[in-house]
């Protein structure tokens, strides 16, 4: 099979460090002899859902903690453990199940995803002449033109690692400047990580810790930025949105943009970067052969969309950039607006969501210059002003829709 051939290649030719100690080729391993009884009423059950029962589950990936980072404890059980991790600089790690458990401190993404790193080189921990942070490496992987980096299984791992590391790097420790007449700097200068861990262990086990480390723990607290898709991040972004509404008033327009990944040819271009692509011919819709070719090309686009969501994400980002800068008329560098298809924008807020068919769409709330003035005039005491505002409002709606 192709999988067995790939495993043989990893062992004999790739030079991948993760397969260095594998002596026997997988294809040469003894095959078990399966002796199966004939089916009868006593050993065979009826299939409830054949599509599900004939599906083989692959390996699963999850992190050491079973929850997303939150503002108070990060990915740890208590705030004290979070503080200790920040002081000791022990970042969140990845845990992989589906085989033997690896040493978390030595686990490398090249070994977890060998299809993306077939020679075991190019990982974020690799020594380079120019040092690059893990976060910048993760950003680079998400924009490579190699289609194996656009697969869902790899991006799922990469997104979790990026989100948790970004949350950890933005964490801060808050503490009192003085405690019992002693400055913070003086207390920190006498601290040892061993004493700090011992004091935290005493707190977690219900004991009463003593000493400088115990006094320090009582005055500090760590907090971090919540991960992007969490409920805490949604709460934080709602506050920002309410702040915009408080400053500019109620939004002028609510707009939804829904790109269709199955209708665009750009996803296939990204997936097959470097290869010549032939566009489907324009033919007669009544021609059965032409309809058959269109159907085959549509099925191919559906396959690309499901196998390579990273390509769909790149297309979506490009389209949102076009909508922001060209249609709405917003300069992302100067943070100012010019007259676009909806008027001159003062501000905007965008929420990206995933539809039931696993494609992205955006909801926009846009504030247009002079729009609220016109809306307030609709309720003026002067009938002439109300009529003039109504005519202006109708004229605006006709011009943008």
CSV table of C-alpha atoms in Angstrom, one decimal, residues 126-389:
chain,number,residue,atom,x,y,z
A,126,UNK,CA,16.3,24.1,14.7
A,127,UNK,CA,19.5,26.1,15.1
A,128,UNK,CA,19.7,28.9,12.5
A,129,UNK,CA,22.2,31.5,11.6
A,130,UNK,CA,19.6,34.1,12.1
A,131,UNK,CA,17.6,33.3,15.2
A,132,UNK,CA,13.8,33.2,14.6
A,133,UNK,CA,11.2,33.1,17.3
A,134,UNK,CA,8.7,30.2,17.5
A,135,UNK,CA,5.8,32.6,16.7
A,136,UNK,CA,7.4,33.8,13.5
A,137,UNK,CA,8.1,30.2,12.5
A,138,UNK,CA,4.4,29.3,13.0
A,139,UNK,CA,3.4,32.3,10.9
A,140,UNK,CA,5.7,31.2,8.1
A,141,UNK,CA,4.4,27.6,8.1
A,142,UNK,CA,0.8,28.9,7.6
A,143,UNK,CA,1.8,30.8,4.5
A,144,UNK,CA,4.1,28.3,2.7
A,145,UNK,CA,3.0,27.3,-0.8
A,146,UNK,CA,3.6,23.6,-0.1
A,147,UNK,CA,0.2,22.0,0.0
A,148,UNK,CA,1.0,19.7,2.9
A,149,UNK,CA,1.2,22.7,5.1
A,150,UNK,CA,-2.4,23.6,4.2
A,151,UNK,CA,-3.9,20.4,5.5
A,152,UNK,CA,-6.4,20.5,8.3
A,153,UNK,CA,-4.6,18.1,10.6
A,154,UNK,CA,-1.4,20.1,10.6
A,155,UNK,CA,-3.1,23.5,10.9
A,156,UNK,CA,-5.1,22.3,13.9
A,157,UNK,CA,-1.8,21.5,15.7
A,158,UNK,CA,-0.2,24.7,14.5
A,159,UNK,CA,-3.1,26.9,15.5
A,160,UNK,CA,-3.2,25.5,19.0
A,161,UNK,CA,0.5,25.9,19.5
A,162,UNK,CA,0.5,29.4,18.2
A,163,UNK,CA,-2.5,30.4,20.3
A,164,UNK,CA,-1.2,29.1,23.5
A,165,UNK,CA,2.3,30.4,23.0
A,166,UNK,CA,1.0,33.8,22.1
A,167,UNK,CA,-1.2,33.8,25.1
A,168,UNK,CA,1.7,32.8,27.3
A,169,UNK,CA,4.1,35.4,25.9
A,170,UNK,CA,1.6,38.2,26.6
A,171,UNK,CA,1.1,37.1,30.2
A,172,UNK,CA,2.0,39.6,32.9
A,173,UNK,CA,2.6,39.4,36.7
A,174,UNK,CA,0.9,42.0,38.8
A,175,UNK,CA,2.0,42.6,42.4
A,176,UNK,CA,2.1,45.1,45.2
A,177,UNK,CA,5.0,47.5,45.2
A,178,UNK,CA,5.6,47.0,48.9
A,179,UNK,CA,4.8,44.4,51.5
A,180,UNK,CA,5.5,44.9,55.2
A,181,UNK,CA,7.8,47.8,54.4
A,182,UNK,CA,10.0,45.8,52.0
A,183,UNK,CA,10.2,46.7,48.3
A,184,UNK,CA,9.4,44.2,45.6
A,185,UNK,CA,12.9,44.3,44.2
A,186,UNK,CA,14.4,43.4,47.6
A,187,UNK,CA,12.1,40.4,47.9
A,188,UNK,CA,12.7,39.1,44.4
A,189,UNK,CA,16.4,39.3,44.9
A,190,UNK,CA,16.3,36.7,47.7
A,191,UNK,CA,13.9,34.3,45.9
A,192,UNK,CA,14.9,30.9,44.7
A,193,UNK,CA,12.7,28.9,42.2
A,194,UNK,CA,13.0,25.8,44.5
A,195,UNK,CA,11.6,27.8,47.5
A,196,UNK,CA,8.8,29.2,45.3
A,197,UNK,CA,7.7,25.8,44.1
A,198,UNK,CA,7.8,24.4,47.6
A,199,UNK,CA,5.6,27.2,48.9
A,200,UNK,CA,3.1,26.7,46.0
A,201,UNK,CA,3.0,23.0,46.8
A,202,UNK,CA,2.2,23.8,50.4
A,203,UNK,CA,-0.7,26.1,49.3
A,204,UNK,CA,-2.1,23.4,46.9
A,205,UNK,CA,-2.0,20.7,49.6
A,206,UNK,CA,-3.7,22.9,52.2
A,207,UNK,CA,-0.6,23.7,54.3
A,208,UNK,CA,0.5,27.1,55.6
A,209,UNK,CA,3.7,28.1,53.9
A,210,UNK,CA,6.3,30.2,55.6
A,211,UNK,CA,9.2,32.4,54.5
A,212,UNK,CA,9.9,34.9,51.8
A,213,UNK,CA,8.5,32.8,49.0
A,214,UNK,CA,5.1,32.5,50.8
A,215,UNK,CA,4.9,36.2,51.4
A,216,UNK,CA,5.7,36.9,47.8
A,217,UNK,CA,3.0,34.6,46.5
A,218,UNK,CA,0.4,36.4,48.5
A,219,UNK,CA,1.2,39.7,46.8
A,220,UNK,CA,1.4,38.5,43.1
A,221,UNK,CA,-1.1,37.5,40.5
A,222,UNK,CA,-0.6,36.5,36.8
A,223,UNK,CA,-2.9,37.1,33.9
A,224,UNK,CA,-2.7,36.5,30.2
A,225,UNK,CA,-4.6,37.2,27.0
A,226,UNK,CA,-7.3,34.6,26.3
A,227,UNK,CA,-7.0,32.4,23.2
A,228,UNK,CA,-8.7,33.7,20.1
A,229,UNK,CA,-11.7,31.3,19.8
A,230,UNK,CA,-12.5,31.2,23.6
A,231,UNK,CA,-15.5,32.6,25.3
A,232,UNK,CA,-13.2,35.0,27.3
A,233,UNK,CA,-11.8,36.4,24.0
A,234,UNK,CA,-15.4,37.0,22.7
A,235,UNK,CA,-16.2,38.8,26.0
A,236,UNK,CA,-13.2,41.0,25.6
A,237,UNK,CA,-14.0,41.8,22.0
A,238,UNK,CA,-17.6,42.6,22.9
A,239,UNK,CA,-16.3,45.3,25.4
A,240,UNK,CA,-14.2,46.8,22.6
A,241,UNK,CA,-17.2,46.8,20.3
A,242,UNK,CA,-19.4,48.5,22.9
A,243,UNK,CA,-16.6,51.1,23.3
A,244,UNK,CA,-16.8,51.9,19.6
A,245,UNK,CA,-20.6,52.2,19.9
A,246,UNK,CA,-20.2,54.5,22.9
A,247,UNK,CA,-17.8,56.7,21.0
A,248,UNK,CA,-19.4,56.8,17.5
A,249,UNK,CA,-23.0,55.9,18.4
A,250,UNK,CA,-25.0,53.1,16.9
A,251,UNK,CA,-23.5,51.5,13.7
A,252,UNK,CA,-24.7,52.8,10.4
A,253,UNK,CA,-24.8,49.6,8.4
A,254,UNK,CA,-24.7,45.8,9.1
A,255,UNK,CA,-23.1,44.0,6.2
A,256,UNK,CA,-22.4,40.3,5.6
A,257,UNK,CA,-19.8,38.9,3.1
A,258,UNK,CA,-20.0,35.2,2.3
A,259,UNK,CA,-17.3,34.0,-0.1
A,260,UNK,CA,-17.8,30.6,-1.6
A,261,UNK,CA,-14.7,28.4,-1.7
A,262,UNK,CA,-16.3,26.0,-4.1
A,263,UNK,CA,-16.9,28.7,-6.7
A,264,UNK,CA,-13.4,30.1,-6.8
A,265,UNK,CA,-10.5,28.7,-8.8
A,266,UNK,CA,-7.9,30.4,-6.5
A,267,UNK,CA,-8.1,27.5,-4.0
A,268,UNK,CA,-6.9,25.1,-6.6
A,269,UNK,CA,-4.2,27.5,-7.7
A,270,UNK,CA,-2.8,27.7,-4.1
A,271,UNK,CA,-3.0,24.0,-3.7
A,272,UNK,CA,-1.1,23.3,-6.9
A,273,UNK,CA,1.4,26.1,-6.7
A,274,UNK,CA,4.0,25.9,-9.4
A,275,UNK,CA,1.9,23.7,-11.7
A,276,UNK,CA,0.2,24.8,-14.8
A,277,UNK,CA,-3.6,25.0,-14.4
A,278,UNK,CA,-6.2,24.6,-17.1
A,279,UNK,CA,-9.4,26.5,-16.6
A,280,UNK,CA,-12.6,24.7,-17.5
A,281,UNK,CA,-13.9,25.7,-20.9
A,282,UNK,CA,-16.9,27.9,-21.4
A,283,UNK,CA,-19.5,25.8,-23.3
A,284,UNK,CA,-23.2,25.3,-24.0
A,285,UNK,CA,-25.1,24.6,-20.8
A,286,UNK,CA,-27.4,22.2,-22.8
A,287,UNK,CA,-24.4,20.1,-23.8
A,288,UNK,CA,-24.3,17.0,-21.5
A,289,UNK,CA,-20.5,16.5,-22.0
A,290,UNK,CA,-19.9,20.1,-21.0
A,291,UNK,CA,-22.1,19.7,-17.9
A,292,UNK,CA,-20.3,16.5,-17.0
A,293,UNK,CA,-16.9,18.3,-17.2
A,294,UNK,CA,-18.2,21.1,-15.1
A,295,UNK,CA,-19.4,18.6,-12.5
A,296,UNK,CA,-16.0,16.9,-12.4
A,297,UNK,CA,-14.3,20.2,-11.8
A,298,UNK,CA,-16.8,21.1,-9.1
A,299,UNK,CA,-16.1,17.8,-7.3
A,300,UNK,CA,-12.4,18.6,-7.5
A,301,UNK,CA,-12.9,22.0,-6.0
A,302,UNK,CA,-14.9,20.4,-3.2
A,303,UNK,CA,-12.1,18.0,-2.6
A,304,UNK,CA,-9.6,20.8,-2.4
A,305,UNK,CA,-11.8,22.7,0.1
A,306,UNK,CA,-12.1,19.8,2.5
A,307,UNK,CA,-8.5,18.6,2.3
A,308,UNK,CA,-6.7,22.0,2.3
A,309,UNK,CA,-8.5,24.5,4.5
A,310,UNK,CA,-5.3,26.5,4.7
A,311,UNK,CA,-5.7,27.5,1.0
A,312,UNK,CA,-9.3,28.5,1.7
A,313,UNK,CA,-8.1,30.7,4.6
A,314,UNK,CA,-5.6,32.5,2.4
A,315,UNK,CA,-8.2,33.2,-0.2
A,316,UNK,CA,-10.6,34.5,2.5
A,317,UNK,CA,-7.9,36.8,3.9
A,318,UNK,CA,-7.2,38.2,0.5
A,319,UNK,CA,-10.9,38.8,-0.1
A,320,UNK,CA,-11.4,40.5,3.2
A,321,UNK,CA,-8.4,42.8,2.5
A,322,UNK,CA,-10.0,43.8,-0.8
A,323,UNK,CA,-13.3,44.5,0.9
A,324,UNK,CA,-11.6,46.6,3.6
A,325,UNK,CA,-9.3,48.6,1.4
A,326,UNK,CA,-11.1,48.8,-1.9
A,327,UNK,CA,-14.8,48.6,-1.2
A,328,UNK,CA,-15.2,50.1,2.2
A,329,UNK,CA,-12.3,52.5,1.6
A,330,UNK,CA,-10.3,52.0,4.8
A,331,UNK,CA,-6.5,52.6,5.0
A,332,UNK,CA,-5.2,49.9,7.3
A,333,UNK,CA,-1.9,51.8,7.7
A,334,UNK,CA,-3.1,55.3,8.6
A,335,UNK,CA,-6.4,54.0,10.2
A,336,UNK,CA,-8.4,56.5,8.2
A,337,UNK,CA,-11.2,56.2,5.7
A,338,UNK,CA,-11.9,57.6,2.3
A,339,UNK,CA,-15.1,57.6,0.2
A,340,UNK,CA,-15.9,54.0,-0.7
A,341,UNK,CA,-19.0,52.3,-2.1
A,342,UNK,CA,-20.8,52.9,1.2
A,343,UNK,CA,-19.6,56.4,1.9
A,344,UNK,CA,-16.7,57.6,4.0
A,345,UNK,CA,-16.1,55.2,6.9
A,346,UNK,CA,-15.3,56.5,10.4
A,347,UNK,CA,-14.8,53.0,11.9
A,348,UNK,CA,-15.7,49.4,11.4
A,349,UNK,CA,-16.0,46.1,13.3
A,350,UNK,CA,-15.7,42.7,11.7
A,351,UNK,CA,-16.6,39.3,13.1
A,352,UNK,CA,-15.5,36.1,11.3
A,353,UNK,CA,-17.6,33.0,11.7
A,354,UNK,CA,-17.6,29.5,10.4
A,355,UNK,CA,-20.7,28.3,8.6
A,356,UNK,CA,-22.2,24.8,8.9
A,357,UNK,CA,-20.5,23.8,5.7
A,358,UNK,CA,-17.1,24.7,7.2
A,359,UNK,CA,-16.5,27.9,5.2
A,360,UNK,CA,-15.9,31.3,6.6
A,361,UNK,CA,-18.0,34.4,6.3
A,362,UNK,CA,-17.8,37.9,7.9
A,363,UNK,CA,-20.3,40.2,9.6
A,364,UNK,CA,-19.4,43.9,9.5
A,365,UNK,CA,-20.7,46.8,11.5
A,366,UNK,CA,-19.7,50.1,9.7
A,367,UNK,CA,-19.9,53.7,10.9
A,368,UNK,CA,-20.4,56.1,8.0
A,369,UNK,CA,-19.7,59.9,8.2
A,370,UNK,CA,-22.9,62.0,8.7
A,371,UNK,CA,-25.1,58.9,8.9
A,372,UNK,CA,-26.1,59.3,12.5
A,373,UNK,CA,-26.8,63.0,11.9
A,374,UNK,CA,-29.3,62.1,9.2
A,375,UNK,CA,-30.8,59.4,11.5
A,376,UNK,CA,-31.3,61.8,14.3
A,377,UNK,CA,-32.9,64.4,12.0
A,378,UNK,CA,-35.6,61.8,11.1
A,379,UNK,CA,-37.0,62.4,14.6
A,380,UNK,CA,-36.7,66.2,14.4
A,381,UNK,CA,-39.6,68.4,15.6
A,382,UNK,CA,-39.5,70.3,12.4
A,383,UNK,CA,-41.5,68.5,9.7
A,384,UNK,CA,-39.6,70.1,6.9
A,385,UNK,CA,-36.3,68.8,8.3
A,386,UNK,CA,-37.8,65.3,8.8
A,387,UNK,CA,-38.9,65.2,5.2
A,388,UNK,CA,-35.5,66.4,4.0
A,389,UNK,CA,-33.7,63.8,6.1
